[in-house]
Coordinates of N, CA and C in Angstrom, one line a residue:
V133 N 126.8 80.2 105.2 CA 127.6 81.8 104.4 C 127.2 82.8 105.4
I134 N 128.2 82.8 106.6 CA 128.0 83.8 107.3 C 128.3 85.1 106.5
F135 N 127.7 86.2 106.7 CA 128.4 88.3 106.2 C 128.4 89.1 107.6
T136 N 129.5 89.5 107.8 CA 129.5 90.2 108.9 C 129.7 91.6 108.6
E137 N 129.3 92.8 109.6 CA 128.9 94.2 109.3 C 129.7 94.9 108.4
D138 N 131.2 93.6 108.0 CA 131.9 94.6 107.0 C 132.0 93.7 105.7
W139 N 131.3 93.2 105.6 CA 130.6 91.9 104.5 C 131.8 91.0 104.1
D140 N 132.8 90.9 105.3 CA 133.3 89.2 105.4 C 132.8 88.6 105.4
S141 N 133.7 87.4 104.8 CA 132.8 86.0 104.6 C 133.5 84.8 105.9
E142 N 132.0 84.5 106.5 CA 133.2 82.8 107.4 C 131.8 82.2 106.5
E143 N 132.5 81.2 107.3 CA 131.6 79.9 106.8 C 131.3 79.4 108.3
A144 N 129.8 78.3 108.0 CA 129.0 78.6 109.6 C 129.1 77.8 110.3
D145 N 130.1 76.9 109.3 CA 130.3 75.7 110.4 C 129.6 74.7 110.7
V146 N 128.5 73.8 109.6 CA 127.5 73.1 110.4 C 127.5 72.2 109.3
P147 N 126.7 71.4 109.6 CA 126.9 70.1 107.9 C 125.7 70.6 107.8
T148 N 124.3 70.7 108.5 CA 123.3 70.8 107.7 C 122.3 71.9 109.0
V149 N 121.3 72.5 108.4 CA 121.0 73.2 109.7 C 120.2 72.7 109.9
L150 N 118.6 71.8 109.4 CA 118.2 71.2 110.6 C 118.8 70.2 111.8
G151 N 118.5 70.8 112.9 CA 118.6 70.0 113.9 C 120.6 70.4 114.6
H152 N 120.8 71.5 113.9 CA 122.0 72.4 114.2 C 121.3 74.4 114.2
E153 N 120.5 74.1 114.3 CA 119.9 75.6 115.1 C 120.3 76.2 115.6
G154 N 120.9 76.1 117.2 CA 120.9 77.0 117.7 C 122.5 77.2 117.4
T155 N 123.0 76.0 117.4 CA 124.8 76.6 117.3 C 124.8 77.6 116.0
L156 N 123.8 77.5 114.6 CA 123.8 77.5 113.6 C 123.6 80.2 114.3
A157 N 122.6 79.9 114.8 CA 122.6 81.3 116.0 C 123.6 82.0 115.9
A158 N 123.5 81.3 117.2 CA 125.0 81.4 118.0 C 126.4 81.9 116.6
R159 N 126.9 81.1 115.8 CA 127.7 81.4 115.0 C 127.5 83.1 114.9
V160 N 126.2 83.0 114.4 CA 125.7 84.3 113.6 C 125.8 85.5 114.1
G161 N 125.7 85.1 116.1 CA 125.3 86.1 117.2 C 124.6 87.5 116.1
T162 N 125.3 88.8 117.0 CA 124.3 90.1 116.9 C 125.3 91.3 115.8
H163 N 126.1 90.1 115.3 CA 127.5 90.9 114.1 C 127.2 91.0 113.0
A164 N 126.2 89.7 112.7 CA 126.3 89.5 111.4 C 125.2 90.8 110.1
K165 N 125.2 90.4 108.8 CA 124.6 91.5 108.1 C 123.9 90.9 107.4
A166 N 124.1 89.7 107.3 CA 123.7 88.5 106.3 C 123.8 87.0 106.2
L167 N 122.9 86.2 106.7 CA 123.5 84.8 106.7 C 122.7 84.2 105.0
V168 N 123.7 83.3 103.8 CA 123.2 82.4 103.2 C 123.2 81.3 103.8
L169 N 122.0 80.6 103.6 CA 121.4 79.4 103.6 C 121.6 78.4 102.4
P170 N 122.4 77.4 102.0 CA 122.0 76.3 101.3 C 121.3 74.9 101.3
G171 N 121.2 75.6 102.7 CA 119.9 74.3 103.2 C 118.3 74.9 103.4
A172 N 117.8 74.4 104.7 CA 116.2 74.5 104.7 C 116.1 76.0 105.6
L173 N 114.7 77.0 105.7 CA 115.4 77.9 106.7 C 113.7 77.5 107.3
T174 N 113.8 77.1 108.8 CA 112.8 76.3 109.6 C 112.0 77.8 110.5
D175 N 111.3 77.7 111.3 CA 111.0 78.5 112.3 C 111.5 78.3 113.6
E176 N 112.4 77.2 114.1 CA 113.0 77.0 114.6 C 114.4 77.9 114.5
L177 N 114.6 78.2 113.0 CA 116.0 78.5 113.1 C 116.1 80.8 112.5
L178 N 114.4 80.7 112.9 CA 114.2 82.2 112.9 C 114.3 81.7 114.3
E179 N 113.2 81.7 115.1 CA 113.4 81.8 116.3 C 114.8 81.8 116.9
R180 N 115.6 81.1 117.3 CA 116.4 81.1 117.8 C 118.0 82.6 117.1
L181 N 117.8 82.8 115.6 CA 118.3 83.8 115.7 C 117.6 85.1 116.3
S182 N 116.5 85.3 116.5 CA 116.0 86.6 116.5 C 115.6 86.5 118.3
A183 N 116.0 84.7 119.0 CA 116.6 85.2 120.1 C 118.2 85.6 121.1
V184 N 119.6 85.2 119.5 CA 120.3 85.8 119.5 C 120.3 87.2 119.3
R185 N 120.0 87.7 119.0 CA 119.8 89.1 118.4 C 119.0 89.9 119.0
R186 N 117.9 89.2 119.9 CA 116.9 90.2 121.5 C 116.3 90.7 120.7
R187 N 115.8 89.8 119.3 CA 114.5 90.5 118.9 C 115.0 91.7 118.2
K188 N 116.0 92.1 117.5 CA 116.2 93.2 116.9 C 117.3 92.7 115.7
L189 N 116.6 92.5 115.0 CA 116.8 92.1 113.4 C 116.8 93.2 112.3
G190 N 116.6 94.4 112.6 CA 116.9 95.5 111.8 C 118.1 95.1 110.9
G191 N 118.1 94.9 109.6 CA 119.2 94.9 108.6 C 119.6 94.1 108.2
F192 N 119.0 92.5 109.0 CA 119.8 90.9 108.8 C 119.0 90.9 107.8
E193 N 119.7 90.0 106.9 CA 118.5 89.6 106.3 C 120.0 87.8 105.9
I194 N 118.9 86.7 105.7 CA 118.9 85.7 104.9 C 118.6 85.1 104.1
V195 N 119.6 85.0 103.1 CA 119.0 84.7 101.7 C 119.0 82.5 101.3
V196 N 118.1 82.6 100.7 CA 118.0 81.4 100.7 C 118.4 80.9 99.3
Q197 N 118.1 79.3 97.9 CA 118.9 79.2 97.4 C 117.5 79.8 96.1
D198 N 115.8 78.9 97.1 CA 115.4 79.2 96.0 C 114.4 78.9 96.9
P199 N 112.4 79.9 96.9 CA 111.2 79.2 97.5 C 111.4 78.2 98.1
T200 N 111.7 76.7 97.4 CA 111.5 75.4 98.1 C 112.1 75.0 99.6
R201 N 113.2 76.0 99.8 CA 114.1 75.9 101.1 C 113.0 76.6 102.0
V202 N 112.4 77.3 102.1 CA 111.6 78.3 103.2 C 110.4 77.2 103.3
L203 N 110.6 76.5 105.1 CA 110.3 75.5 105.3 C 109.7 76.2 106.2
A204 N 109.8 77.8 107.0 CA 109.3 78.1 108.4 C 107.8 78.4 107.5
S205 N 106.8 78.7 108.7 CA 105.0 78.7 108.6 C 105.5 80.2 108.3
A206 N 103.8 80.7 107.7 CA 103.8 82.4 107.0 C 103.7 83.2 108.9
V207 N 103.5 82.9 109.9 CA 103.1 82.9 111.1 C 104.8 83.7 111.5
G208 N 105.6 82.3 111.5 CA 107.4 82.5 111.3 C 108.0 83.7 111.0
L209 N 107.4 83.3 109.8 CA 108.3 84.8 108.4 C 108.1 86.2 109.0
H210 N 106.8 86.1 109.3 CA 105.8 87.6 109.6 C 106.4 87.8 110.7
R211 N 106.9 87.2 111.4 CA 107.1 87.7 113.1 C 108.6 88.3 112.7
F212 N 109.2 87.4 112.1 CA 111.0 87.7 111.8 C 110.7 88.7 111.0
Q213 N 110.3 89.0 110.3 CA 110.1 90.1 109.8 C 109.1 91.8 110.4
R214 N 109.2 91.5 111.0 CA 107.9 92.8 112.4 C 109.6 93.2 113.1
R215 N 110.3 91.8 113.3 CA 110.8 92.1 113.7 C 112.2 92.9 113.4
G216 N 112.2 93.0 112.3 CA 112.8 93.7 111.0 C 114.4 92.8 110.5
G217 N 113.6 91.7 110.3 CA 114.3 90.5 109.3 C 113.9 90.7 108.1
K218 N 114.8 90.8 107.1 CA 114.1 90.4 106.2 C 114.8 88.7 105.6
V219 N 113.9 88.2 104.6 CA 114.2 87.0 103.9 C 114.0 87.5 102.5
S220 N 115.2 86.5 101.4 CA 115.3 86.6 100.2 C 115.7 85.2 99.6
V221 N 115.4 85.7 98.5 CA 116.0 84.2 97.7 C 117.0 84.1 96.2
L222 N 117.7 83.3 96.2 CA 118.4 84.0 94.7 C 118.5 83.6 93.5
K223 N 117.0 82.4 93.5 CA 116.8 82.1 92.5 C 115.1 82.0 92.1
P224 N 114.5 83.0 92.3 CA 113.4 82.8 92.6 C 113.0 82.0 91.2
V225 N 111.2 81.6 91.7 CA 110.7 80.5 90.6 C 109.5 80.9 90.1
H226 N 109.0 80.9 88.9 CA 108.1 80.9 88.3 C 106.7 80.3 88.4
M227 N 105.7 81.4 89.1 CA 104.8 80.6 89.3 C 103.9 80.1 88.1
A228 N 103.2 79.3 87.5 CA 103.1 79.1 86.7 C 101.0 79.6 87.0
A229 N 100.5 78.4 87.9 CA 99.0 78.6 88.3 C 98.9 78.1 89.7
V230 N 98.4 77.8 90.1 CA 97.4 77.8 91.8 C 96.5 77.3 91.2
T231 N 96.8 75.2 92.4 CA 96.0 74.5 93.1 C 95.4 73.9 94.4
L232 N 94.5 74.2 94.3 CA 93.4 73.9 95.1 C 92.9 72.8 95.8
N233 N 92.3 72.0 96.5 CA 91.8 71.0 97.8 C 91.5 71.7 98.5
P234 N 89.7 72.1 98.6 CA 89.2 72.1 99.6 C 89.3 71.3 100.6
Y235 N 90.0 70.5 100.5 CA 89.3 69.2 102.2 C 90.7 69.4 102.6
S236 N 90.3 69.0 104.3 CA 91.7 68.7 104.8 C 91.3 67.7 106.0
P237 N 92.4 67.3 106.5 CA 92.5 66.2 107.2 C 92.1 67.1 108.6
Y238 N 92.9 67.9 109.1 CA 92.5 68.6 110.5 C 91.8 69.5 110.4
W239 N 90.2 70.1 109.8 CA 89.1 70.3 110.0 C 88.4 70.6 108.8
P240 N 87.3 70.7 108.9 CA 86.1 70.8 107.8 C 86.6 71.1 106.4
G241 N 86.0 70.8 105.7 CA 86.2 71.0 104.4 C 85.7 72.4 103.6
F242 N 86.4 73.2 103.0 CA 85.7 74.9 103.3 C 84.4 74.1 101.2
D243 N 83.4 75.2 101.1 CA 82.5 75.3 99.8 C 83.5 75.2 98.5
A244 N 84.1 74.0 98.3 CA 84.6 73.8 96.9 C 84.5 75.1 95.7
Q245 N 83.1 75.2 95.5 CA 82.6 76.3 94.4 C 83.4 77.2 95.3
E246 N 83.2 78.2 96.1 CA 83.6 79.1 97.3 C 84.6 78.9 96.8
F247 N 85.0 78.7 97.4 CA 87.1 78.6 97.8 C 87.4 78.6 96.5
L248 N 86.7 78.0 94.9 CA 88.1 78.5 94.0 C 87.6 79.6 93.9
E249 N 86.8 80.2 93.8 CA 85.9 81.7 93.0 C 86.4 82.7 94.3
R250 N 86.7 82.9 95.3 CA 87.5 83.3 96.2 C 89.0 83.0 95.7
A251 N 89.6 82.1 95.7 CA 91.1 81.8 95.3 C 91.1 82.7 93.8
A252 N 90.2 82.2 92.9 CA 90.8 82.7 91.7 C 90.8 84.0 91.8
E253 N 90.2 85.1 92.6 CA 90.1 86.6 92.8 C 91.4 86.4 93.3
R254 N 92.0 86.3 94.3 CA 93.1 86.7 95.2 C 94.1 86.6 94.7
F255 N 94.2 86.1 93.4 CA 96.0 85.4 93.3 C 95.6 85.7 91.4
A256 N 94.5 86.2 91.1 CA 94.3 87.0 89.7 C 95.7 87.5 88.9
P257 N 96.4 87.1 88.5 CA 95.9 86.6 86.5 C 96.6 85.8 86.4
L258 N 96.7 84.7 87.6 CA 97.3 83.3 87.3 C 95.7 82.6 87.6
P259 N 96.1 80.9 87.0 CA 95.0 80.6 86.6 C 95.1 79.5 87.4
V260 N 93.7 79.4 88.5 CA 93.4 78.7 90.1 C 92.7 77.2 89.0
Y261 N 93.3 76.3 89.7 CA 93.0 74.9 89.4 C 92.7 74.0 90.6
D262 N 91.1 73.7 90.9 CA 90.2 72.7 91.9 C 90.5 71.5 91.0
V263 N 91.2 70.6 92.1 CA 91.6 69.0 92.0 C 91.1 68.3 92.2
V264 N 89.8 68.8 93.0 CA 88.9 67.5 93.5 C 87.6 67.8 92.5
L265 N 87.6 69.0 92.4 CA 86.4 69.5 90.8 C 86.3 69.2 90.0
G266 N 88.0 69.3 89.6 CA 88.7 69.4 88.1 C 88.1 70.7 87.3
R267 N 87.9 71.7 87.3 CA 87.7 73.3 87.3 C 88.5 74.0 88.0
K268 N 88.3 75.0 86.2 CA 89.7 76.5 86.5 C 88.6 77.4 87.1
G269 N 89.4 78.2 88.1 CA 88.6 79.3 88.5 C 88.1 80.2 87.6

């Protein structure tokens, strides 16, 4: 659903966001104040919206159902916000704990104990668990 400057609502008329980012961004155009997404928020959609709005996103907000729908990268979200856009969720989730895996198929792993300690400091007061070490930080 697209909300105009007058807060009138318009249907987006796309069956899904994925694969229709360009069409959706064109429908949003420069007049919309907000976009409520039933599906995924992707980097592609953020970039298409930024391009259509000529990178002037001040006052424009995207609302997703819950955080699990945000598939955009941290870099993409930061860029969108830096340009003045805002992302909100309708149903926030309760985060009970953080789990870590210090290994990656893309680069050498981290020192598991150091990673656990730093994450525990960063995410306090949430409990942090290393799934490989089987320890709580």
